[in-house]
Short mmCIF file of C-alpha atoms and ligand atoms in Angstrom, two decimals:
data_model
loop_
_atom_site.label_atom_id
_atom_site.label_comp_id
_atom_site.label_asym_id
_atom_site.label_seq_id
_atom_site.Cartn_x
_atom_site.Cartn_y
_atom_site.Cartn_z
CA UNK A 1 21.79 28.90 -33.93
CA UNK A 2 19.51 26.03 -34.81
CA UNK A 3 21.19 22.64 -36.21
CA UNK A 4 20.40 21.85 -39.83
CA UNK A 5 19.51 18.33 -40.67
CA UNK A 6 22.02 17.11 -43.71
CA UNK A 7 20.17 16.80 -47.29
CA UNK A 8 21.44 13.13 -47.22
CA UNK A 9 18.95 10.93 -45.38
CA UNK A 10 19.97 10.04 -41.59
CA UNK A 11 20.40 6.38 -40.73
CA UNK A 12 19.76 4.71 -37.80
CA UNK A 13 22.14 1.77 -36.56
CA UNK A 14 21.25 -1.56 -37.90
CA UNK A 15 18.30 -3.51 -35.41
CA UNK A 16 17.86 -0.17 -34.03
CA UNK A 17 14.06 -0.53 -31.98
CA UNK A 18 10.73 1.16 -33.39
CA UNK A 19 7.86 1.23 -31.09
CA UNK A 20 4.93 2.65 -29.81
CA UNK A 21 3.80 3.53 -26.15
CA UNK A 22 0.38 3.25 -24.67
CA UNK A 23 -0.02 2.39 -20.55
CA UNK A 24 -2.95 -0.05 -19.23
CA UNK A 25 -5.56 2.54 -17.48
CA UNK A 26 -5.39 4.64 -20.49
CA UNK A 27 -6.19 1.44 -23.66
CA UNK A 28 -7.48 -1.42 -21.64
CA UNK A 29 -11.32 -0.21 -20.59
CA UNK A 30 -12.75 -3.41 -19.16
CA UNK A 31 -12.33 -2.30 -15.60
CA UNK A 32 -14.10 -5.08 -13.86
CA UNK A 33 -13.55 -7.70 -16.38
CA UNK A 34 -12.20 -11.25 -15.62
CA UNK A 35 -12.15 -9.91 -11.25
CA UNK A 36 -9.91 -6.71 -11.79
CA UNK A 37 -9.66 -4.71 -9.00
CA UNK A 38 -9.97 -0.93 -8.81
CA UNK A 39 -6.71 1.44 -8.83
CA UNK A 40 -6.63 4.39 -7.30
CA UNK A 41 -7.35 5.98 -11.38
CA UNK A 42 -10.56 4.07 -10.96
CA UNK A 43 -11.64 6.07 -7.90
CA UNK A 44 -9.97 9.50 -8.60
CA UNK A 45 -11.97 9.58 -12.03
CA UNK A 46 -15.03 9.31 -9.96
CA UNK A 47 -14.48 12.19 -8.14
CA UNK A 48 -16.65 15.25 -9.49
CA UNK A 49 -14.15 17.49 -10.89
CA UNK A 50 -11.15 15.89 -11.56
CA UNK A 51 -11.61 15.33 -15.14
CA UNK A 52 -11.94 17.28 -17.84
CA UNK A 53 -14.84 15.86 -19.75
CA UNK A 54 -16.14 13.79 -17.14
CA UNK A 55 -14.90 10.71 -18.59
CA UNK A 56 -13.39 7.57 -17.05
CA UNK A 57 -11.34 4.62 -17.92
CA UNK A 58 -14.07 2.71 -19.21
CA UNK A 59 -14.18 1.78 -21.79
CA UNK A 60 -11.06 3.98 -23.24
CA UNK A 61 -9.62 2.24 -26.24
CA UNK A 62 -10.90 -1.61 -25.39
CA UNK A 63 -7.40 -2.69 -26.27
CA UNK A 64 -8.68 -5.56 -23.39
CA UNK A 65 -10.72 -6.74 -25.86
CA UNK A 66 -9.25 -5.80 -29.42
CA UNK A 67 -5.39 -6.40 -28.59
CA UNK A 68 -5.53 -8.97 -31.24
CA UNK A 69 -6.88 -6.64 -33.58
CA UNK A 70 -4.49 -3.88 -32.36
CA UNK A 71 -1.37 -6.38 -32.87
CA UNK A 72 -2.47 -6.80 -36.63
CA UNK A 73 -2.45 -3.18 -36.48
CA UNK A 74 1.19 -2.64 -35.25
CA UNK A 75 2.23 -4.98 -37.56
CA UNK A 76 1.03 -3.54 -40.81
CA UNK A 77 2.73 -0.12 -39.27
CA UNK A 78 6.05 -2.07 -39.31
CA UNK A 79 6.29 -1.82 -35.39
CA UNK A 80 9.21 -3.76 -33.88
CA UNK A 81 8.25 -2.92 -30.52
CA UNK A 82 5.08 -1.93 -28.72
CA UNK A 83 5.68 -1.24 -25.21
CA UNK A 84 2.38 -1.28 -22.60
CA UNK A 85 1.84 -1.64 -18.96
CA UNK A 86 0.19 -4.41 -16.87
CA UNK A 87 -2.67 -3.18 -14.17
CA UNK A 88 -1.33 -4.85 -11.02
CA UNK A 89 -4.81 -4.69 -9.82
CA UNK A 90 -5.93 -7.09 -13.10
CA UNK A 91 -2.46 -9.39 -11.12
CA UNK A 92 -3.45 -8.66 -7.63
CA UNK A 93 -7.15 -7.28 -7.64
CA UNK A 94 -5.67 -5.84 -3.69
CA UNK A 95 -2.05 -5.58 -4.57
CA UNK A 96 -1.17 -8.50 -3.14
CA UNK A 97 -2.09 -12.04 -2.06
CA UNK A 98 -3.07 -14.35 -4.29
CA UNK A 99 -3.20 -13.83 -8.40
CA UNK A 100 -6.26 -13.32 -10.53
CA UNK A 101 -5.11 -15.55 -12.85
CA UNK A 102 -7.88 -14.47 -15.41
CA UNK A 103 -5.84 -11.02 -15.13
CA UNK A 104 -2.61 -12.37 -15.96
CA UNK A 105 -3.54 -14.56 -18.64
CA UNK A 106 -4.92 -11.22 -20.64
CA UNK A 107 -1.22 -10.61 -20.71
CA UNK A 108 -0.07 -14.21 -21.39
CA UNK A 109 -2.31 -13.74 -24.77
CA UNK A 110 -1.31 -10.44 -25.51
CA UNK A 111 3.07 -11.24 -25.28
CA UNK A 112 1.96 -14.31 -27.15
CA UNK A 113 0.36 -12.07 -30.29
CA UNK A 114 3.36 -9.74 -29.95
CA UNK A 115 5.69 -12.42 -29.89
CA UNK A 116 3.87 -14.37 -32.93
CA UNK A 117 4.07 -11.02 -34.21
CA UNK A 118 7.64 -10.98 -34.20
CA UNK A 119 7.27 -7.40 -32.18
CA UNK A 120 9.28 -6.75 -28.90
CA UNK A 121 7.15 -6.49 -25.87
CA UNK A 122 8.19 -3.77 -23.79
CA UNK A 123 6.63 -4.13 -20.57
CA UNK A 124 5.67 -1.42 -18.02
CA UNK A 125 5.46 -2.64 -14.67
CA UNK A 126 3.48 0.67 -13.20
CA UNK A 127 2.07 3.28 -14.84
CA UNK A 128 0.53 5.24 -12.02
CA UNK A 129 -2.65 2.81 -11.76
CA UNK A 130 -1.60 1.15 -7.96
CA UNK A 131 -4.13 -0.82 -6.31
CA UNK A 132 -6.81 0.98 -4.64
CA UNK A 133 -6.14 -1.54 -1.71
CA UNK A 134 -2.91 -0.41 -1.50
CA UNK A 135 -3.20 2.68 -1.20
CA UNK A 136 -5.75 2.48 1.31
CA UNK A 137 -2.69 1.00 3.45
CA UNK A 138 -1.17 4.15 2.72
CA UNK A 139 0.11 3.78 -0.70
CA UNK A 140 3.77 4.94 -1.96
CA UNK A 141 3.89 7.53 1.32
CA UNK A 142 4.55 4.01 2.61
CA UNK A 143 7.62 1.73 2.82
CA UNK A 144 5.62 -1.38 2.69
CA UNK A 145 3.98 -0.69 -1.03
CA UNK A 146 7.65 -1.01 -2.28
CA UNK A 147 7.91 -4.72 -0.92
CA UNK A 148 4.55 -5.58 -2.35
CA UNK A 149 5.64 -4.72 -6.04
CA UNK A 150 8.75 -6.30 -5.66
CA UNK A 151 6.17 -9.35 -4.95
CA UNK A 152 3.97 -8.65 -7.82
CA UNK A 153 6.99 -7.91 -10.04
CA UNK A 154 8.15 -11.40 -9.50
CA UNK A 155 4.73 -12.77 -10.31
CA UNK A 156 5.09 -11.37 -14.06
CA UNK A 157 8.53 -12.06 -14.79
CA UNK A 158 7.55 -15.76 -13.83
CA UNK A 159 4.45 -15.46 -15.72
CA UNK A 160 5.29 -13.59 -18.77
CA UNK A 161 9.53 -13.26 -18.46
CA UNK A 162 10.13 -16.92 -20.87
CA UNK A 163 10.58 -14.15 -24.24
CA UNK A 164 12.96 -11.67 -24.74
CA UNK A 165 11.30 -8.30 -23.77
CA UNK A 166 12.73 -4.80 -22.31
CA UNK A 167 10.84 -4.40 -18.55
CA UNK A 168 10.34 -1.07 -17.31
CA UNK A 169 10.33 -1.45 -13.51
CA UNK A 170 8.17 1.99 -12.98
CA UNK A 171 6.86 4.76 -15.43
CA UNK A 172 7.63 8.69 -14.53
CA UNK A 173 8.19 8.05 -10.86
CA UNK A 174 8.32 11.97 -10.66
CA UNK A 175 4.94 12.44 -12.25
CA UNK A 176 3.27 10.00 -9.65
CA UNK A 177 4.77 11.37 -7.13
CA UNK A 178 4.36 15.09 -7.93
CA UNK A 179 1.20 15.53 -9.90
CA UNK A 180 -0.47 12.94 -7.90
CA UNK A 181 1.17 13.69 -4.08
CA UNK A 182 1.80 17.18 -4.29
CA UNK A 183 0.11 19.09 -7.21
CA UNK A 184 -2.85 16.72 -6.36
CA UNK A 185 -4.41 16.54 -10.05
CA UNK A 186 -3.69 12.74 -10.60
CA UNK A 187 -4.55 9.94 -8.35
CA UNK A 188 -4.53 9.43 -5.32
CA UNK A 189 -4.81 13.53 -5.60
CA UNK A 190 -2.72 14.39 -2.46
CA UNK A 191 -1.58 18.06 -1.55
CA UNK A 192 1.76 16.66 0.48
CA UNK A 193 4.90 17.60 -0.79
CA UNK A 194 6.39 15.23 1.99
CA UNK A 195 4.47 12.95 0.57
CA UNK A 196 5.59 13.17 -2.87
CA UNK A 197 9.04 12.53 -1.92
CA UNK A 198 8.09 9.65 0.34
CA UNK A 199 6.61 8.91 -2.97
CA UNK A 200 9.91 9.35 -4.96
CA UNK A 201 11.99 7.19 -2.47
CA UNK A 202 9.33 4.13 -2.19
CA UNK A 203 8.93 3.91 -5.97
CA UNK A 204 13.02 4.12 -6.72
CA UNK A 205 13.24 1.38 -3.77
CA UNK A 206 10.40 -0.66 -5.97
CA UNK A 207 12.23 -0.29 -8.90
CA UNK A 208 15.68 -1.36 -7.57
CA UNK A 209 14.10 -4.45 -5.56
CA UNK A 210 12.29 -5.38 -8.79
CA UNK A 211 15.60 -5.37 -10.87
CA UNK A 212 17.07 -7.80 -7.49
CA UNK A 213 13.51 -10.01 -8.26
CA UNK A 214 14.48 -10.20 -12.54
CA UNK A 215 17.55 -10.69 -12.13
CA UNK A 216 16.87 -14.24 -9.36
CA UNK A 217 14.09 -15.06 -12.15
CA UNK A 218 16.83 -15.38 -14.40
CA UNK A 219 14.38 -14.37 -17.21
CA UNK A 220 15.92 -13.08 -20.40
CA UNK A 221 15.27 -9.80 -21.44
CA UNK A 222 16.48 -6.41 -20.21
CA UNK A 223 14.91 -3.99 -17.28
CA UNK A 224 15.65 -0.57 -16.93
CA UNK A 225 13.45 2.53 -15.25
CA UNK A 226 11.53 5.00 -17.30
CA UNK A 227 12.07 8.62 -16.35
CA UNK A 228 10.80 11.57 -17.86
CA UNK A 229 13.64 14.23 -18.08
CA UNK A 230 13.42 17.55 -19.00
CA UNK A 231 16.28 20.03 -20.06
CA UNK A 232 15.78 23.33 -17.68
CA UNK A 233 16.68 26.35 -19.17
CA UNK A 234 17.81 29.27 -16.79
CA UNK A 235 15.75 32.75 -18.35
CA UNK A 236 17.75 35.08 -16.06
CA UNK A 237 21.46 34.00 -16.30
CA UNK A 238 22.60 36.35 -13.71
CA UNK A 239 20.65 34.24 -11.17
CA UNK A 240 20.54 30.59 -12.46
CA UNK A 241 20.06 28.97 -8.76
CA UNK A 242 16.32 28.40 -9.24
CA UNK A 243 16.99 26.87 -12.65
CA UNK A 244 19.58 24.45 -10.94
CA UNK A 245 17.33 23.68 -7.99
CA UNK A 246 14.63 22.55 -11.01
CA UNK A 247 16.83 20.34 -12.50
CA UNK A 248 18.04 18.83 -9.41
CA UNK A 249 14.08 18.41 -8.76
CA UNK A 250 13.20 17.33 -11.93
CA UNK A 251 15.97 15.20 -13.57
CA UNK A 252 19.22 14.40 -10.60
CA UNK A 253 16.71 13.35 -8.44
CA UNK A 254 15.92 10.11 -10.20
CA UNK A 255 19.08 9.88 -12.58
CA UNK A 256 21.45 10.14 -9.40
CA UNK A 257 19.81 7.42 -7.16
CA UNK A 258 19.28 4.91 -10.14
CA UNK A 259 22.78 5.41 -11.89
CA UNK A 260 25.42 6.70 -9.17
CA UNK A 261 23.78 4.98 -5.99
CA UNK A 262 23.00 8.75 -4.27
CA UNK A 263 20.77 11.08 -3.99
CA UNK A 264 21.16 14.94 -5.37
CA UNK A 265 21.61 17.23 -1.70
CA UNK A 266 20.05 20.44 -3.66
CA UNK A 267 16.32 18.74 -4.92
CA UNK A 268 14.19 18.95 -1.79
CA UNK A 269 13.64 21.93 0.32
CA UNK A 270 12.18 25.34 0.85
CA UNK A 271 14.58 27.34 -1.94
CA UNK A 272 12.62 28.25 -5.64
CA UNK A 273 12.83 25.44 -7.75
CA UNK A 274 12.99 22.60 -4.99
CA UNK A 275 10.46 20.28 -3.89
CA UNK A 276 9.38 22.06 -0.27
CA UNK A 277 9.24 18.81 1.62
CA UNK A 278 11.17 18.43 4.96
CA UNK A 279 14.88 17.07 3.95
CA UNK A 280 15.52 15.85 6.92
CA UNK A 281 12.11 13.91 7.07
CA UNK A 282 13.29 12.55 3.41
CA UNK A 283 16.70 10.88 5.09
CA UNK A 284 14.78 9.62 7.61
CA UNK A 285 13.25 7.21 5.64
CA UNK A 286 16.56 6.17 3.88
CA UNK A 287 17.42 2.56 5.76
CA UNK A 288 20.80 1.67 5.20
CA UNK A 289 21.34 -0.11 1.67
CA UNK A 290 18.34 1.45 0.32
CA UNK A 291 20.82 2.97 -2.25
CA UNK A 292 22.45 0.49 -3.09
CA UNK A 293 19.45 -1.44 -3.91
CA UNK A 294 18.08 1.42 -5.75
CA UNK A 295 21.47 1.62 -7.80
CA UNK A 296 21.45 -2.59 -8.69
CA UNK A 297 22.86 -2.49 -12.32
CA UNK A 298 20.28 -1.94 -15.13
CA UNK A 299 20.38 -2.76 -19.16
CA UNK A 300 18.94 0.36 -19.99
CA UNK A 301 17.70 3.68 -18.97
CA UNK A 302 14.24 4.52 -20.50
CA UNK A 303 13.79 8.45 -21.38
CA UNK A 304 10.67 10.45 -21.78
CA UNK A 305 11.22 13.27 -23.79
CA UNK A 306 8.52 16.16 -24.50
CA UNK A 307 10.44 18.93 -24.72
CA UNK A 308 11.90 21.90 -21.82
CA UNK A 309 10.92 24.22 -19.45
CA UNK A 310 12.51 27.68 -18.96
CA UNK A 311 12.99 28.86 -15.01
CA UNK A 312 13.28 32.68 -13.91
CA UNK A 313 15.17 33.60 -11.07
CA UNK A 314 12.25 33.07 -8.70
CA UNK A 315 11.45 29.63 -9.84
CA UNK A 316 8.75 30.43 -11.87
CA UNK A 317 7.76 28.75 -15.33
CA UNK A 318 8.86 30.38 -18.35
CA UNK A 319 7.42 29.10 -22.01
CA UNK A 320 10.66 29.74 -24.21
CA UNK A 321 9.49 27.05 -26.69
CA UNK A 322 6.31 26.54 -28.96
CA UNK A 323 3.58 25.18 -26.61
CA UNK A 324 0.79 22.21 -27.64
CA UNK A 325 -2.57 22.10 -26.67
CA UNK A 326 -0.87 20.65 -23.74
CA UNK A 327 -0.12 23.51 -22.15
CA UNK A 328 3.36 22.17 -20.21
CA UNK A 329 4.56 20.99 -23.03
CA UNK A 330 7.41 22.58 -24.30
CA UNK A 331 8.44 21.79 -27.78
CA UNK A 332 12.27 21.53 -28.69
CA UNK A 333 13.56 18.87 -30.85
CA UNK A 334 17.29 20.28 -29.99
CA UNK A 335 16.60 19.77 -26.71
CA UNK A 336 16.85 15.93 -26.95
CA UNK A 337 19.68 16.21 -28.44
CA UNK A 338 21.12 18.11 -25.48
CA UNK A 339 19.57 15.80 -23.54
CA UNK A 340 21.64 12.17 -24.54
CA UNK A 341 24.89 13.91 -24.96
CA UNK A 342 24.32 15.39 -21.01
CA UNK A 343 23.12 11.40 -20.33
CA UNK A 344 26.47 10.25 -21.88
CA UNK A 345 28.50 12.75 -20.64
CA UNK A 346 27.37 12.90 -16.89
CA UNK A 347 26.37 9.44 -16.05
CA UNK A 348 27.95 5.67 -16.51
CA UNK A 349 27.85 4.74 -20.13
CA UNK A 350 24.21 2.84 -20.01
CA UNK A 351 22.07 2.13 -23.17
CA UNK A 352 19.66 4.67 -23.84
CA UNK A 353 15.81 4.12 -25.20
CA UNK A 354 13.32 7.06 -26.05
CA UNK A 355 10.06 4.95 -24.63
CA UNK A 356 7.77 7.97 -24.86
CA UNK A 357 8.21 10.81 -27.43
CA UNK A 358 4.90 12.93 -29.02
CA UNK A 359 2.42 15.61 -29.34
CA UNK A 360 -1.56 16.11 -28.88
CA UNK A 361 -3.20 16.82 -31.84
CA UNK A 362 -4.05 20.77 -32.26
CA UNK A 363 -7.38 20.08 -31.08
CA UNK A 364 -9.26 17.20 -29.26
CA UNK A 365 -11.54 16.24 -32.09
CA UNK A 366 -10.86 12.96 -33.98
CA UNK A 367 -8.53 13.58 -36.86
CA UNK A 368 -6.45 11.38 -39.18
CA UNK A 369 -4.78 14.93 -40.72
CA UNK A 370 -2.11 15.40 -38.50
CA UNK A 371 0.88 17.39 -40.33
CA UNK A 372 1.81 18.73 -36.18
CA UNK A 373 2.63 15.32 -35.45
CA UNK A 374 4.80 14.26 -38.55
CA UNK A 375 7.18 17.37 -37.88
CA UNK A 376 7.44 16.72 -34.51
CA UNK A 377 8.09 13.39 -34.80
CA UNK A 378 11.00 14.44 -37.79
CA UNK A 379 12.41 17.00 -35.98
CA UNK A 380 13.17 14.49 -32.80
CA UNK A 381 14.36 11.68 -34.96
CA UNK A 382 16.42 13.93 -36.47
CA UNK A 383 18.22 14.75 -33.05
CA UNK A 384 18.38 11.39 -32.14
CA UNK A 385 20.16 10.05 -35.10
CA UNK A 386 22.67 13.21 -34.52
CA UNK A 387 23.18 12.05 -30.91
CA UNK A 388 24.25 8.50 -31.97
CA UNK A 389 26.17 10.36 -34.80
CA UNK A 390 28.15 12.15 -31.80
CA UNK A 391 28.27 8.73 -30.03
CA UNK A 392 25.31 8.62 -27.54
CA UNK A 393 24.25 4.81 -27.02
CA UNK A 394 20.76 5.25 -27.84
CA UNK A 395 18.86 2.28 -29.33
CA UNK A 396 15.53 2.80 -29.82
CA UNK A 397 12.49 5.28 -29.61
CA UNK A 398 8.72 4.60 -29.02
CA UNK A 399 6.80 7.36 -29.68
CA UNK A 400 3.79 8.26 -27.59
CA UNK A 401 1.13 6.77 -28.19
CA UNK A 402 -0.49 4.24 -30.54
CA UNK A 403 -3.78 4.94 -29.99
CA UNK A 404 -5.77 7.89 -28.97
CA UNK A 405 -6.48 7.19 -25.09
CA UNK A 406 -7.46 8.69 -21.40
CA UNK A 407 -5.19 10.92 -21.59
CA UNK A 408 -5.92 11.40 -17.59
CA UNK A 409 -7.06 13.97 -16.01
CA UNK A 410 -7.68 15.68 -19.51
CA UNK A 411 -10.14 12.66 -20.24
CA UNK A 412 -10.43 12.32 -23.80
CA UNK A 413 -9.61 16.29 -24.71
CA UNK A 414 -6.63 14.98 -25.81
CA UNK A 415 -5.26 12.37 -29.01
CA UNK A 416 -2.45 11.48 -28.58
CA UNK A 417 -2.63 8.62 -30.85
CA UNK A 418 -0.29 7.54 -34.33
CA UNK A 419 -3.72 6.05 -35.18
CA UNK A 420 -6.73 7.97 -34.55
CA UNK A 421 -10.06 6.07 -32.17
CA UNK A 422 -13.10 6.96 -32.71
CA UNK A 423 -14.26 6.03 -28.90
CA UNK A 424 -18.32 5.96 -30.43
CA UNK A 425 -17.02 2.88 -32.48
CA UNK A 426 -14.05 1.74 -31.17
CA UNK A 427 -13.03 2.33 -34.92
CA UNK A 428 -9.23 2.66 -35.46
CA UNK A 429 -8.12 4.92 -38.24
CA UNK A 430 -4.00 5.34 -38.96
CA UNK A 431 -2.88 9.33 -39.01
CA UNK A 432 -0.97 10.28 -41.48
CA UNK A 433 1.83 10.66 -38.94
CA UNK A 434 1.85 6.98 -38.49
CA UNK A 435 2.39 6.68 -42.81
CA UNK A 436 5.28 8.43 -41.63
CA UNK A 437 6.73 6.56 -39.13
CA UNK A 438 6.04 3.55 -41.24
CA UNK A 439 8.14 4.86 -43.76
CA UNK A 440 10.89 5.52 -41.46
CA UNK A 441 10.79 1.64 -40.22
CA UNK A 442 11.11 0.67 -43.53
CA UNK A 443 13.88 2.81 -44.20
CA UNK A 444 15.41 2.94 -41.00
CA UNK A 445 16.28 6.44 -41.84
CA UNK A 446 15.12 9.55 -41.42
CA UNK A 447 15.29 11.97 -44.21
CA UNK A 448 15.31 16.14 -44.03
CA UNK A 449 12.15 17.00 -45.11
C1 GBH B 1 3.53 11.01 -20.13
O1 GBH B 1 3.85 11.98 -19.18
C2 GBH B 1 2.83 9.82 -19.53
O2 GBH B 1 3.74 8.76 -19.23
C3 GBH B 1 1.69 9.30 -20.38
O3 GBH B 1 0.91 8.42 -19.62
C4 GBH B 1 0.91 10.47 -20.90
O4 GBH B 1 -0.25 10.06 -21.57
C5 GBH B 1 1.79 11.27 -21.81
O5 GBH B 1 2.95 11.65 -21.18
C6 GBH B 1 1.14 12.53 -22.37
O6 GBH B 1 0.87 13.43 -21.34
O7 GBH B 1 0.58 19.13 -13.66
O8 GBH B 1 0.28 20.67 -15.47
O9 GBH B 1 2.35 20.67 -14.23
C7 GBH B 1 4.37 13.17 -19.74
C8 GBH B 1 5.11 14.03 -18.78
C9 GBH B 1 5.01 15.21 -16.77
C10 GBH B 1 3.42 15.71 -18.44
C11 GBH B 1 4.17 15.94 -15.77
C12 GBH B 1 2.58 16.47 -17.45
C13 GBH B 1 2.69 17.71 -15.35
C14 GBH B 1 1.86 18.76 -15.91
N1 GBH B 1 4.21 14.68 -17.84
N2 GBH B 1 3.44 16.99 -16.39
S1 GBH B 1 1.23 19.89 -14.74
#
């Protein structure tokens, strides 16, 4: 039976972190601004067909040109955190060689509002935008790629590391790797499921040497990775082993590597619920120490929470949860809950953060109504301060997003936003949901209803 909130209002630990999400291809626009090079978002939105409304990056929110308008913003919402993503390609307009520093001092201004602020940056290293260049050189299918954002991480944590901020070394490996290497409907749109997991182990081999690179910058700060995790719930009890194989695809793959130094032996192969790339082809690109690298300590494990998927006993998709107008998503608040006790249970006490956490609005047309959002948003917060009631180490939660953005290959179909854009204008309007999470800053409490 369903948990019931208390009547008392729930309190979140002193200094606990309130932020909001967005990532740099989805806010930024200004694609060829100050010698930015293209990603491989830049060329897949050109493709006919690939998304939904046609649209492209440009000019998305503007946040390239508005940040200091968007930083005023946050900080009438009370934000303590906002937590965004550099384009490499503004960095390294090919991924590597020398540095655009017009690019890099776009983020240079923007820590230095935050920071004036007195909001947290939290700062996304990649967010699925790689260099075009790059991946014309074969992209994450390729060892290399690692190396060069170790390099390029190492440029921005001697750029931009001199404040305290959280770094997130790489955003939803498993989404970049899956949607965009096997499912093919996000760049570089592959159809390879050997692929995707060369995709998997180059980006967890990127993250670990990155946390190697922060940790000889001697920056302050904290890095972690940010992995979207999603509770799996077997439909057909009598033959859970597809269920199992889904989890091991869709959560031990990462969590293992990162936090116990090994990989999961039941995520890749040809059985329902795996990821039908060659195993043995996967090893073989395991050098010796790769794990360990992968496994170098972190301060924090980022989650990504939108809810669960249910798995017959043939693998298949089940909805056993209300459904947004994103159709994968999968809404139960309960299931975050579930979620951070299995985190604190299973793997090495670690600090937890919620860096992405939301709903589309019913509809894609601009609204600042958005009563959806506000229960959503309740309901989670609600778990959360439950799970740190039973003792989970979480200590903070961003929800997803600030702004209405490119919402990828769903173009602009979909708001995601706290605060509504109208992308005629560029005119930002707050939601209603964002009065609420306002009020729960200032509180620093959630209350039942
Ligand atoms: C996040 O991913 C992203 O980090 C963020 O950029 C994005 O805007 C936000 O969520 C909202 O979508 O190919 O149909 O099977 C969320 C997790 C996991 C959702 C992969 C889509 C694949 C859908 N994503 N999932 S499908």
């Amino acid at each position: 039976s369903a948990w019931m909130p208390p009547t008392e209002p729930m309190a979140f630990p002193k200094g606990y972190t309130w932020g909001a999400a967005t990532s740099s291809f989805q806010i930024e626009g200004a694609l060829t601004a100050d010698g930015r090079g293209p990603s491989v978002w830049d060329t897949f939105a050109a493709l006919p067909g690939k998304i939904a409304d046609r649209s492209t990056g440009d000019p998305a929110a503007d946040q390239y040109h508005r940040y200091a308008d968007d930083v005023a913003l946050m900080s009438s919402l009370g934000l303590g955190a906002y937590r965004f993503s550099i384009s490499w390609s503004r960095v390294l307009p090919t991924g590597a060689g020398d540095v655009n520093q017009a690019g890099l001092d776009y983020y240079r201004r923007l820590v230095d509002a935050l920071v004036g602020a007195g909001i947290r940056p939290a700062i996304t290293l990649f967010h699925w935008d790689l260099p075009q260049a790059l991946q014309d050189a074969g992209g994450w299918a390729t060892r290399d790629t690692a190396a060069r954002f170790a390099d390029y991480a190492a440029i921005c944590f001697d750029a931009l590391g001199d404040s305290e901020a959280d770094w997130l070394t790489v955003n939803e490996p498993k989404t970049h790797a899956f949607v965009g290497h096997w499912y093919g409907t996000h760049a570089p749109g592959l159809r390879k499921a050997d692929a995707a997991a060369a995709a998997v182990h180059h980006q967890l081999l990127a993250h670990g040497l990155a946390v190697q690179r922060f940790r000889d910058s001697g920056a302050p700060g904290r890095i972690g990775a940010a992995l979207n995790l999603i509770p799996v719930i077997a439909t057909e009890p009598d033959y859970p082993e597809a269920a199992t194989f889904t989890d091991a695809r869709e959560n031990r793959l990462f969590l293992d590597p990162v936090l116990k130094g090994s990989y999961p032996d039941d995520a890749i192969g040809d059985r329902p619920g795996q990821l039908p790339a060659d195993p043995a082809a996967f090893a073989a690109l395991q050098q010796p120490g790769d794990l360990e690298v992968i496994s170098a300590p972190c301060d924090l494990l980022a989650i990504q929470y939108y809810g669960v998927t249910g798995v017959d006993g043939i693998g298949n998709t089940v909805e056993v949860a209300p459904t947004s107008l994103a159709s994968w998503q999968q809404i139960d608040p309960q299931g975050l809950y579930d979620l951070l006790v299995r985190l604190k249970d299973e793997y090495p006490a670690i600090p937890l953060i919620i860096t992405e956490n939301g709903i589309p609005d019913p509809t894609g047309d601009l609204t600042v109504d958005d009563p959806d959002r506000i229960e959503f948003l309740r309901a989670h917060l609600q778990q959360a301060a439950r799970a740190i009631g039973d003792g989970v180490p979480l200590e903070g939660h961003y929800v997803w997003s600030l702004l209405d953005n490119f919402e990828w290959a769903e173009g602009y179909t979909q708001r995601w936003g706290i605060v509504a854009v109208d992308f005629e204008t560029q005119e930002r309007t707050p939601k209603k949901s964002a009065g609420f999470f306002s009020d729960v800053i200032a509180a620093n409490a959630v209350a039942r209803d």
